[in-house]
Amino acid sequence: QVQLVESGGDSVQAGGSLRLSCAVFGYSYSNFCMGWFRQAPGKEREGLAHIHRNGRISYADSVKGRFTISNDNAKNTLYLQMNSLKPEDTAMYYCAAATQYYCPSSPTDYNYWGQGTQVTVSS
């Protein structure tokens, strides 16, 4: 069974940085498209960054230039480095895996999800 486990969420001041991790168990994550999403209270789940098995990376405009997605094949782990954090980045952050041959844009097309890790940015 595939399991995704996020960690690294915390409370930080605006302008600070955090690195989120997503460990993948039960399957080689290199067979997936992996993505990071977030959801703030009362808002829809938002896609932030995706990395395809072929190495292609894409970012949402809201985080481009501030967030960096990366992976460690040996550790079967996905990362999200978040810099220049803003209060509007406050949300629950999730990693997800899609088994499609492409990286879906809709969260509903992702097959596996982690439990989430909370990021809170204060002004």
mmCIF file of C-alpha atoms in Angstrom, residues 16-101:
data_model
loop_
_atom_site.group_PDB
_atom_site.id
_atom_site.type_symbol
_atom_site.label_atom_id
_atom_site.label_comp_id
_atom_site.label_asym_id
_atom_site.label_seq_id
_atom_site.Cartn_x
_atom_site.Cartn_y
_atom_site.Cartn_z
ATOM 1 C CA GLY A 16 11.197 33.153 6.857
ATOM 2 C CA SER A 17 11.829 29.779 5.258
ATOM 3 C CA LEU A 18 10.719 26.203 5.734
ATOM 4 C CA ARG A 19 11.475 22.915 4.022
ATOM 5 C CA LEU A 20 8.708 20.358 3.791
ATOM 6 C CA SER A 21 9.430 16.685 3.223
ATOM 7 C CA CYS A 22 7.233 13.926 1.849
ATOM 8 C CA ALA A 23 8.420 10.361 2.338
ATOM 9 C CA VAL A 24 6.888 7.776 0.033
ATOM 10 C CA PHE A 25 6.423 4.226 1.279
ATOM 11 C CA GLY A 26 5.209 1.168 -0.532
ATOM 12 C CA TYR A 27 6.185 2.213 -4.055
ATOM 13 C CA SER A 28 8.999 3.915 -5.880
ATOM 14 C CA TYR A 29 7.942 7.512 -6.095
ATOM 15 C CA SER A 30 9.863 7.840 -9.363
ATOM 16 C CA ASN A 31 6.966 6.011 -11.017
ATOM 17 C CA PHE A 32 4.640 8.880 -10.202
ATOM 18 C CA CYS A 33 4.037 12.480 -10.908
ATOM 19 C CA MET A 34 4.477 14.080 -7.497
ATOM 20 C CA GLY A 35 2.935 17.329 -6.417
ATOM 21 C CA TRP A 36 2.606 19.730 -3.517
ATOM 22 C CA PHE A 37 -0.759 21.287 -2.703
ATOM 23 C CA ARG A 38 -2.127 23.503 0.033
ATOM 24 C CA GLN A 39 -5.504 24.293 1.439
ATOM 25 C CA ALA A 40 -6.402 27.218 3.645
ATOM 26 C CA PRO A 41 -9.635 27.269 5.661
ATOM 27 C CA GLY A 42 -12.587 28.083 3.443
ATOM 28 C CA LYS A 43 -10.546 27.841 0.254
ATOM 29 C CA GLU A 44 -10.118 25.227 -2.441
ATOM 30 C CA ARG A 45 -7.083 22.997 -2.556
ATOM 31 C CA GLU A 46 -4.394 24.726 -4.624
ATOM 32 C CA GLY A 47 -1.662 23.068 -6.645
ATOM 33 C CA LEU A 48 1.742 24.609 -5.981
ATOM 34 C CA ALA A 49 4.415 22.569 -7.725
ATOM 35 C CA HIS A 50 4.699 19.312 -9.625
ATOM 36 C CA ILE A 51 7.590 17.146 -10.705
ATOM 37 C CA HIS A 52 7.137 14.571 -13.407
ATOM 38 C CA ARG A 53 8.975 11.265 -13.506
ATOM 39 C CA ASN A 54 10.891 12.652 -16.520
ATOM 40 C CA GLY A 55 12.157 15.506 -14.351
ATOM 41 C CA ARG A 56 9.924 18.243 -15.747
ATOM 42 C CA ILE A 57 8.901 20.746 -13.053
ATOM 43 C CA SER A 58 6.082 23.267 -12.971
ATOM 44 C CA TYR A 59 5.025 25.902 -10.440
ATOM 45 C CA ALA A 60 1.935 27.898 -9.711
ATOM 46 C CA ASP A 61 2.353 31.622 -10.279
ATOM 47 C CA SER A 62 1.637 32.270 -6.603
ATOM 48 C CA VAL A 63 4.842 30.502 -5.529
ATOM 49 C CA LYS A 64 7.110 30.805 -8.562
ATOM 50 C CA GLY A 65 10.482 32.194 -7.547
ATOM 51 C CA ARG A 66 9.882 31.523 -3.833
ATOM 52 C CA PHE A 67 9.237 27.763 -3.640
ATOM 53 C CA THR A 68 11.399 24.982 -5.036
ATOM 54 C CA ILE A 69 10.333 21.364 -5.496
ATOM 55 C CA SER A 70 13.001 18.678 -5.499
ATOM 56 C CA ASN A 71 13.462 15.007 -4.841
ATOM 57 C CA ASP A 72 15.927 12.491 -3.494
ATOM 58 C CA ASN A 73 15.616 9.226 -5.394
ATOM 59 C CA ALA A 74 17.707 7.278 -2.919
ATOM 60 C CA LYS A 75 15.461 8.312 -0.029
ATOM 61 C CA ASN A 76 12.198 8.117 -1.993
ATOM 62 C CA THR A 77 11.460 11.577 -0.659
ATOM 63 C CA LEU A 78 10.014 14.746 -2.146
ATOM 64 C CA TYR A 79 10.811 18.209 -0.813
ATOM 65 C CA LEU A 80 9.386 21.699 -0.980
ATOM 66 C CA GLN A 81 11.752 24.506 -0.051
ATOM 67 C CA MET A 82 9.730 27.591 0.806
ATOM 68 C CA ASN A 83 11.442 30.973 1.042
ATOM 69 C CA SER A 84 10.177 34.527 1.563
ATOM 70 C CA LEU A 85 7.077 33.192 3.245
ATOM 71 C CA LYS A 86 4.038 35.441 3.484
ATOM 72 C CA PRO A 87 1.022 35.335 5.807
ATOM 73 C CA GLU A 88 -1.100 34.277 2.829
ATOM 74 C CA ASP A 89 1.006 31.104 2.589
ATOM 75 C CA THR A 90 -0.636 29.917 5.807
ATOM 76 C CA ALA A 91 -2.371 26.620 5.037
ATOM 77 C CA MET A 92 -2.267 22.867 5.409
ATOM 78 C CA TYR A 93 0.271 21.529 2.942
ATOM 79 C CA TYR A 94 -0.112 18.153 1.268
ATOM 80 C CA CYS A 95 1.965 16.029 -1.047
ATOM 81 C CA ALA A 96 0.235 13.826 -3.575
ATOM 82 C CA ALA A 97 1.074 11.225 -6.185
ATOM 83 C CA ALA A 98 -0.565 10.602 -9.533
ATOM 84 C CA THR A 99 -0.064 7.419 -11.523
ATOM 85 C CA GLN A 100 -1.069 8.999 -14.797
ATOM 86 C CA TYR A 101 1.470 9.385 -17.568
#
